Protein backbone atom coordinates (compact mmCIF):
# COMPACT_ATOMS: atom_id res chain seq x y z
CA UNK A 1 0.00 0.00 0.00
CA UNK A 2 1.32 3.45 -0.96
CA UNK A 3 2.12 5.92 1.82
CA UNK A 4 -0.11 8.98 2.18
CA UNK A 5 0.85 12.15 0.34
CA UNK A 6 -0.62 15.15 2.14
CA UNK A 7 -1.39 18.66 0.90
CA UNK A 8 0.88 20.78 3.12
CA UNK A 9 2.35 19.42 6.35
CA UNK A 10 4.57 21.20 8.90
CA UNK A 11 8.26 20.79 8.05
CA UNK A 12 10.70 20.57 10.98
CA UNK A 13 14.01 22.43 10.78
CA UNK A 14 15.51 20.31 13.56
CA UNK A 15 16.33 23.39 15.63
CA UNK A 16 12.94 23.87 17.25
CA UNK A 17 13.81 21.82 20.37
CA UNK A 18 16.95 23.85 21.00
CA UNK A 19 14.80 27.00 21.22
CA UNK A 20 12.07 25.34 23.23
CA UNK A 21 14.62 23.90 25.68
CA UNK A 22 16.16 27.33 26.13
CA UNK A 23 12.77 28.79 26.98
CA UNK A 24 12.10 25.84 29.31
CA UNK A 25 15.47 26.15 31.04
CA UNK A 26 14.96 29.85 31.65
CA UNK A 27 11.37 29.41 32.86
CA UNK A 28 9.89 31.44 30.03
CA UNK A 29 6.49 29.75 29.88
CA UNK A 30 4.67 33.05 30.16
CA UNK A 31 2.98 34.68 27.18
CA UNK A 32 5.80 37.20 26.81
CA UNK A 33 9.51 36.49 26.80
CA UNK A 34 12.78 36.71 24.90
CA UNK A 35 11.73 34.26 22.17
CA UNK A 36 8.82 36.54 21.20
CA UNK A 37 11.18 39.51 20.79
CA UNK A 38 13.69 37.38 18.90
CA UNK A 39 11.03 35.94 16.58
CA UNK A 40 9.76 39.46 15.82
CA UNK A 41 13.31 40.64 15.03
CA UNK A 42 13.81 37.68 12.70
CA UNK A 43 10.51 38.28 10.92
CA UNK A 44 11.45 41.92 10.43
CA UNK A 45 14.87 40.93 9.06
CA UNK A 46 13.26 38.37 6.76
CA UNK A 47 10.89 40.98 5.37
CA UNK A 48 13.75 43.45 4.93
CA UNK A 49 11.84 46.26 6.59
CA UNK A 50 12.13 48.82 9.38
CA UNK A 51 8.44 48.50 10.01
CA UNK A 52 7.72 46.78 13.34
CA UNK A 53 6.22 43.28 13.34
CA UNK A 54 4.07 42.13 16.28
CA UNK A 55 3.75 38.38 16.94
CA UNK A 56 0.20 37.29 17.71
CA UNK A 57 -1.71 34.09 18.48
CA UNK A 58 -3.10 33.71 14.94
CA UNK A 59 -3.26 35.33 11.53
CA UNK A 60 -6.96 35.83 12.21
CA UNK A 61 -6.11 37.80 15.37
CA UNK A 62 -3.70 39.91 13.28
CA UNK A 63 -6.49 40.73 10.80
CA UNK A 64 -8.82 41.62 13.67
CA UNK A 65 -6.33 43.96 15.36
CA UNK A 66 -5.36 45.45 11.99
CA UNK A 67 -9.00 46.35 11.35
CA UNK A 68 -9.31 47.83 14.85
CA UNK A 69 -6.19 49.93 14.22
CA UNK A 70 -7.74 51.17 10.97
CA UNK A 71 -10.76 52.34 12.96
CA UNK A 72 -13.28 49.77 11.68
CA UNK A 73 -16.39 50.01 13.83
CA UNK A 74 -19.96 48.74 13.96
CA UNK A 75 -21.95 49.95 10.98
CA UNK A 76 -18.90 50.48 8.76
CA UNK A 77 -18.43 48.67 5.48
CA UNK A 78 -15.16 46.91 4.67
CA UNK A 79 -14.26 45.70 1.20
CA UNK A 80 -12.83 42.17 1.12
CA UNK A 81 -11.64 39.86 -1.62
CA UNK A 82 -14.45 37.39 -2.42
CA UNK A 83 -12.26 34.41 -3.33
CA UNK A 84 -10.46 33.69 -0.06
CA UNK A 85 -10.51 31.82 3.23
CA UNK A 86 -13.26 32.94 5.64
CA UNK A 87 -10.59 34.18 8.07
CA UNK A 88 -10.04 37.18 5.76
CA UNK A 89 -13.65 38.27 6.28
CA UNK A 90 -14.71 37.02 9.72
CA UNK A 91 -12.87 39.72 11.72
CA UNK A 92 -14.85 42.37 9.79
CA UNK A 93 -17.93 40.88 11.45
CA UNK A 94 -16.21 40.66 14.87
CA UNK A 95 -16.21 44.48 14.65
CA UNK A 96 -19.91 44.57 13.81
CA UNK A 97 -18.98 45.89 10.36
CA UNK A 98 -20.37 44.72 7.03
CA UNK A 99 -18.16 42.92 4.50
CA UNK A 100 -18.54 43.95 0.85
CA UNK A 101 -17.12 41.28 -1.43
CA UNK A 102 -15.17 42.05 -4.61
CA UNK A 103 -14.52 39.44 -7.28
CA UNK A 104 -11.13 38.33 -8.58
CA UNK A 105 -9.41 38.90 -11.90
CA UNK A 106 -8.60 35.69 -13.76
CA UNK A 107 -4.82 36.17 -14.07
CA UNK A 108 -3.70 36.54 -10.43
CA UNK A 109 -6.96 35.14 -9.00
CA UNK A 110 -6.91 38.11 -6.61
CA UNK A 111 -9.03 41.25 -6.23
CA UNK A 112 -9.77 42.96 -9.53
CA UNK A 113 -8.73 46.65 -9.32
CA UNK A 114 -11.51 47.62 -11.77
CA UNK A 115 -14.16 45.91 -9.64
CA UNK A 116 -12.64 47.46 -6.53
CA UNK A 117 -13.15 50.94 -8.00
CA UNK A 118 -16.67 50.02 -9.06
CA UNK A 119 -17.51 48.68 -5.59
CA UNK A 120 -16.24 51.85 -3.88
CA UNK A 121 -18.30 54.06 -6.24
CA UNK A 122 -21.42 51.92 -5.81
CA UNK A 123 -21.18 51.89 -2.02
CA UNK A 124 -20.75 55.66 -2.02
CA UNK A 125 -23.90 55.88 -4.16
CA UNK A 126 -25.94 53.46 -2.00
CA UNK A 127 -24.79 54.44 1.50
CA UNK A 128 -23.38 57.95 1.01
CA UNK A 129 -20.18 56.78 2.72
CA UNK A 130 -16.86 55.30 1.71
CA UNK A 131 -15.88 51.84 2.92
CA UNK A 132 -13.63 52.10 6.00
CA UNK A 133 -10.93 49.68 4.80
CA UNK A 134 -9.94 47.21 2.09
CA UNK A 135 -8.77 43.64 2.79
CA UNK A 136 -6.64 42.50 -0.16
CA UNK A 137 -5.43 38.89 -0.27
CA UNK A 138 -2.39 37.20 -1.86
CA UNK A 139 -4.13 33.90 -2.53
CA UNK A 140 -2.05 30.71 -2.58
CA UNK A 141 0.99 33.00 -2.31
CA UNK A 142 0.29 34.81 -5.59
CA UNK A 143 0.59 38.57 -5.10
CA UNK A 144 -2.47 40.66 -5.86
CA UNK A 145 -2.19 43.66 -8.22
CA UNK A 146 -1.02 45.50 -5.14
CA UNK A 147 0.22 48.76 -6.64
CA UNK A 148 -3.05 49.41 -8.47
CA UNK A 149 -5.11 48.44 -5.44
CA UNK A 150 -3.05 50.80 -3.29
CA UNK A 151 -3.36 53.65 -5.78
CA UNK A 152 -7.14 53.29 -6.03
CA UNK A 153 -7.43 53.06 -2.25
CA UNK A 154 -5.24 56.15 -1.80
CA UNK A 155 -7.34 58.13 -4.28
CA UNK A 156 -10.33 57.62 -2.01
CA UNK A 157 -8.31 57.84 1.22
CA UNK A 158 -9.18 54.27 2.19
CA UNK A 159 -6.51 52.24 4.03
CA UNK A 160 -5.47 48.74 2.88
CA UNK A 161 -4.87 45.67 5.01
CA UNK A 162 -2.86 43.07 3.10
CA UNK A 163 -3.78 39.52 4.08
CA UNK A 164 -0.50 37.87 3.12
CA UNK A 165 -1.13 34.86 5.39
CA UNK A 166 -0.31 32.52 2.49
CA UNK A 167 2.40 34.67 0.92
CA UNK A 168 5.43 34.57 3.23
CA UNK A 169 8.38 35.11 0.88
CA UNK A 170 6.33 36.15 -2.15
CA UNK A 171 7.29 39.40 -3.85
CA UNK A 172 5.51 41.88 -6.08
CA UNK A 173 7.68 44.29 -8.07
CA UNK A 174 10.61 43.30 -5.87
CA UNK A 175 8.87 44.12 -2.56
CA UNK A 176 7.88 41.38 -0.14
CA UNK A 177 4.20 40.62 0.31
CA UNK A 178 2.91 41.91 3.63
CA UNK A 179 4.59 45.30 3.08
CA UNK A 180 2.12 46.67 0.52
CA UNK A 181 -0.69 47.71 2.81
CA UNK A 182 -1.02 50.04 5.80
CA UNK A 183 -1.01 46.78 7.76
CA UNK A 184 0.18 43.33 6.66
CA UNK A 185 -0.78 39.92 8.01
CA UNK A 186 1.28 36.75 8.38
CA UNK A 187 0.11 33.29 9.53
CA UNK A 188 2.09 30.50 11.16
CA UNK A 189 -0.69 27.94 11.18
CA UNK A 190 0.38 24.32 10.74
CA UNK A 191 -0.14 24.29 6.97
CA UNK A 192 1.56 27.60 6.12
CA UNK A 193 5.15 28.30 4.99
CA UNK A 194 6.44 28.03 8.57
CA UNK A 195 4.54 27.21 11.73
CA UNK A 196 4.55 28.08 15.43
CA UNK A 197 1.90 25.38 15.91
CA UNK A 198 -0.59 28.24 15.57
CA UNK A 199 0.30 31.90 15.40
CA UNK A 200 0.43 35.01 13.28
CA UNK A 201 1.92 38.47 13.03
CA UNK A 202 0.84 41.99 12.19
CA UNK A 203 3.19 44.22 10.20
CA UNK A 204 2.58 47.74 11.51
CA UNK A 205 3.20 51.15 9.92
CA UNK A 206 5.31 52.52 12.81
CA UNK A 207 6.44 52.01 16.42
CA UNK A 208 3.50 53.88 17.88
CA UNK A 209 1.04 51.60 16.08
CA UNK A 210 3.04 48.53 17.17
CA UNK A 211 2.91 49.65 20.81
CA UNK A 212 -0.86 50.03 20.53
CA UNK A 213 -1.21 46.57 18.94
CA UNK A 214 0.87 45.00 21.74
CA UNK A 215 -1.27 46.84 24.30
CA UNK A 216 -4.56 45.69 22.74
CA UNK A 217 -3.29 42.11 22.35
CA UNK A 218 -2.44 41.84 26.06
CA UNK A 219 -5.84 42.77 27.50
CA UNK A 220 -5.43 46.57 27.16
CA UNK A 221 -4.14 46.98 30.71
CA UNK A 222 -3.33 50.59 31.46
CA UNK A 223 0.02 51.26 33.11
CA UNK A 224 -1.14 51.45 36.74
CA UNK A 225 -0.37 49.38 39.85
CA UNK A 226 -3.88 47.90 39.72
CA UNK A 227 -5.92 46.54 36.82
CA UNK A 228 -7.43 49.47 35.01
CA UNK A 229 -9.06 49.49 31.56
CA UNK A 230 -10.19 52.28 29.28
CA UNK A 231 -10.78 50.22 26.13
CA UNK A 232 -11.72 46.64 25.24
CA UNK A 233 -8.67 44.36 25.12
CA UNK A 234 -7.82 40.98 23.64
CA UNK A 235 -5.69 37.99 24.60
CA UNK A 236 -3.98 37.74 21.22
CA UNK A 237 -0.22 37.79 21.99
CA UNK A 238 1.91 34.85 20.82
CA UNK A 239 3.19 32.68 23.68
CA UNK A 240 6.93 32.48 24.30
CA UNK A 241 6.97 28.71 23.69
CA UNK A 242 5.18 29.14 20.34
CA UNK A 243 7.64 31.90 19.43
CA UNK A 244 10.51 29.54 20.31
CA UNK A 245 9.15 27.07 17.73
CA UNK A 246 8.96 29.98 15.29
CA UNK A 247 12.62 30.90 15.91
CA UNK A 248 13.61 27.33 15.06
CA UNK A 249 11.36 27.29 11.99
CA UNK A 250 12.42 30.60 10.47
CA UNK A 251 16.08 29.51 10.37
CA UNK A 252 15.26 27.42 7.29
CA UNK A 253 12.65 29.68 5.64
CA UNK A 254 14.72 30.41 2.51
CA UNK A 255 15.09 26.73 1.66
CA UNK A 256 11.38 26.14 2.38
CA UNK A 257 10.40 28.86 -0.10
CA UNK A 258 12.89 27.52 -2.66
CA UNK A 259 11.47 24.00 -2.29
CA UNK A 260 7.85 25.07 -2.79
CA UNK A 261 8.90 26.97 -5.92
CA UNK A 262 10.83 23.92 -7.11
CA UNK A 263 7.76 21.73 -6.58
CA UNK A 264 5.71 24.18 -8.66
CA UNK A 265 8.35 24.05 -11.40
CA UNK A 266 8.30 20.22 -11.45
CA UNK A 267 4.50 20.14 -11.69
CA UNK A 268 4.54 22.79 -14.45
CA UNK A 269 7.15 20.94 -16.46
CA UNK A 270 5.54 17.50 -16.24
CA UNK A 271 1.92 18.56 -16.58
CA UNK A 272 2.62 20.78 -19.60
CA UNK A 273 1.57 18.00 -22.00
CA UNK A 274 -1.68 17.20 -20.16
CA UNK A 275 -4.11 19.20 -22.31
CA UNK A 276 -6.89 19.45 -19.73
CA UNK A 277 -4.61 20.86 -17.00
CA UNK A 278 -3.35 24.45 -16.62
CA UNK A 279 -0.91 25.09 -13.78
CA UNK A 280 -1.50 28.52 -12.20
CA UNK A 281 1.66 30.57 -12.71
CA UNK A 282 3.14 34.02 -12.08
CA UNK A 283 1.26 36.54 -14.20
CA UNK A 284 4.38 38.40 -15.32
CA UNK A 285 7.92 39.23 -14.23
CA UNK A 286 6.38 41.58 -11.58
CA UNK A 287 5.12 38.53 -9.68
CA UNK A 288 7.21 36.11 -7.62
CA UNK A 289 4.83 33.76 -5.83
CA UNK A 290 6.16 31.54 -3.05
CA UNK A 291 3.80 28.90 -4.52
CA UNK A 292 2.58 28.02 -1.05
CA UNK A 293 0.22 25.69 -2.89
CA UNK A 294 0.53 24.72 -6.53
CA UNK A 295 -2.95 25.04 -8.00
CA UNK A 296 -4.32 23.81 -11.32
CA UNK A 297 -7.39 24.44 -13.44
CA UNK A 298 -9.06 21.42 -15.03
CA UNK A 299 -10.80 21.86 -18.38
CA UNK A 300 -14.46 20.79 -17.96
CA UNK A 301 -14.26 19.30 -21.49
CA UNK A 302 -12.26 16.40 -20.02
CA UNK A 303 -15.52 15.18 -18.46
CA UNK A 304 -14.29 15.20 -14.85
CA UNK A 305 -15.00 17.79 -12.18
CA UNK A 306 -12.21 18.79 -9.78
CA UNK A 307 -14.04 16.92 -7.04
CA UNK A 308 -14.14 13.73 -9.10
CA UNK A 309 -10.40 14.09 -9.69
CA UNK A 310 -9.90 14.73 -5.97
CA UNK A 311 -11.78 11.53 -5.07
CA UNK A 312 -9.80 9.44 -7.58
CA UNK A 313 -6.56 10.81 -6.13
CA UNK A 314 -7.82 10.06 -2.62
CA UNK A 315 -8.22 6.39 -3.67
CA UNK A 316 -4.50 6.49 -4.41
CA UNK A 317 -3.78 8.00 -0.99
CA UNK A 318 -3.06 11.46 -2.41
CA UNK A 319 -4.68 14.42 -0.65
CA UNK A 320 -5.74 17.40 -2.78
CA UNK A 321 -8.24 20.16 -2.03
CA UNK A 322 -10.75 22.22 -3.97
CA UNK A 323 -10.06 25.95 -4.14
CA UNK A 324 -11.42 28.38 -1.56
CA UNK A 325 -15.14 28.82 -2.18
CA UNK A 326 -16.12 32.46 -2.82
CA UNK A 327 -17.43 34.19 0.29
CA UNK A 328 -20.63 35.49 -1.34
CA UNK A 329 -21.66 31.83 -1.86
CA UNK A 330 -21.43 31.07 1.87
CA UNK A 331 -24.72 30.95 3.78
CA UNK A 332 -23.17 33.09 6.53
CA UNK A 333 -22.40 35.91 4.06
CA UNK A 334 -25.33 35.57 1.68
CA UNK A 335 -26.72 39.03 2.52
CA UNK A 336 -23.38 40.80 1.99
CA UNK A 337 -23.06 43.03 -1.09
CA UNK A 338 -21.00 41.46 -3.88
CA UNK A 339 -19.45 43.10 -6.94
CA UNK A 340 -18.29 40.78 -9.67
CA UNK A 341 -19.13 38.63 -12.60
CA UNK A 342 -18.58 35.16 -11.17
CA UNK A 343 -14.86 34.88 -12.00
CA UNK A 344 -14.09 33.51 -8.54
CA UNK A 345 -16.91 31.00 -8.82
CA UNK A 346 -15.63 29.84 -12.24
CA UNK A 347 -12.18 29.32 -10.73
CA UNK A 348 -13.71 27.41 -7.80
CA UNK A 349 -15.59 25.12 -10.21
CA UNK A 350 -12.43 24.25 -12.15
CA UNK A 351 -9.59 24.44 -9.63
CA UNK A 352 -7.65 22.00 -7.50
CA UNK A 353 -4.79 22.45 -5.00
CA UNK A 354 -1.99 19.89 -5.32
CA UNK A 355 0.29 18.51 -2.58
CA UNK A 356 2.91 21.24 -2.17
CA UNK A 357 4.54 20.88 1.27
CA UNK A 358 8.26 21.62 1.33
CA UNK A 359 8.93 18.21 2.95
CA UNK A 360 7.59 16.29 -0.06
CA UNK A 361 10.22 14.29 -1.95
CA UNK A 362 10.70 14.27 -5.72
CA UNK A 363 9.44 10.68 -5.73
CA UNK A 364 6.20 11.76 -4.03
CA UNK A 365 5.70 14.60 -6.51
CA UNK A 366 6.26 12.11 -9.35
CA UNK A 367 3.57 9.88 -7.88
CA UNK A 368 1.11 12.79 -7.93
CA UNK A 369 2.07 13.66 -11.52
CA UNK A 370 1.71 10.04 -12.70
CA UNK A 371 -1.67 9.76 -10.99
CA UNK A 372 -2.88 13.01 -12.61
CA UNK A 373 -1.69 11.85 -16.03
CA UNK A 374 -3.42 8.53 -15.52
CA UNK A 375 -6.71 10.19 -14.52
CA UNK A 376 -6.64 13.16 -16.93
CA UNK A 377 -4.07 12.30 -19.62
C1 LIG B 1 -4.49 30.87 7.09
C2 LIG B 1 -5.15 32.10 6.62
C3 LIG B 1 -5.62 33.08 7.51
C4 LIG B 1 -5.70 32.89 8.98
O1 LIG B 1 -4.54 32.56 9.63
P1 LIG B 1 -4.61 31.74 11.00
O2 LIG B 1 -3.21 31.85 11.50
O3 LIG B 1 -4.99 30.34 10.66
O4 LIG B 1 -5.60 32.39 11.90
C5 LIG B 1 -6.14 34.25 6.99
N1 LIG B 1 -6.25 34.45 5.68
C6 LIG B 1 -5.83 33.53 4.78
C7 LIG B 1 -5.97 33.84 3.33
C8 LIG B 1 -5.29 32.32 5.23
O5 LIG B 1 -4.93 31.40 4.34
CSV table of C-alpha atoms in Angstrom, one decimal, residues 107-108 141-143 170-171 261 264 279-291:
chain,number,residue,atom,x,y,z
A,107,UNK,CA,-4.8,36.2,-14.1
A,108,UNK,CA,-3.7,36.5,-10.4
A,141,UNK,CA,1.0,33.0,-2.3
A,142,UNK,CA,0.3,34.8,-5.6
A,143,UNK,CA,0.6,38.6,-5.1
A,170,UNK,CA,6.3,36.2,-2.1
A,171,UNK,CA,7.3,39.4,-3.8
A,261,UNK,CA,8.9,27.0,-5.9
A,264,UNK,CA,5.7,24.2,-8.7
A,279,UNK,CA,-0.9,25.1,-13.8
A,280,UNK,CA,-1.5,28.5,-12.2
A,281,UNK,CA,1.7,30.6,-12.7
A,282,UNK,CA,3.1,34.0,-12.1
A,283,UNK,CA,1.3,36.5,-14.2
A,284,UNK,CA,4.4,38.4,-15.3
A,285,UNK,CA,7.9,39.2,-14.2
A,286,UNK,CA,6.4,41.6,-11.6
A,287,UNK,CA,5.1,38.5,-9.7
A,288,UNK,CA,7.2,36.1,-7.6
A,289,UNK,CA,4.8,33.8,-5.8
A,290,UNK,CA,6.2,31.5,-3.1
A,291,UNK,CA,3.8,28.9,-4.5
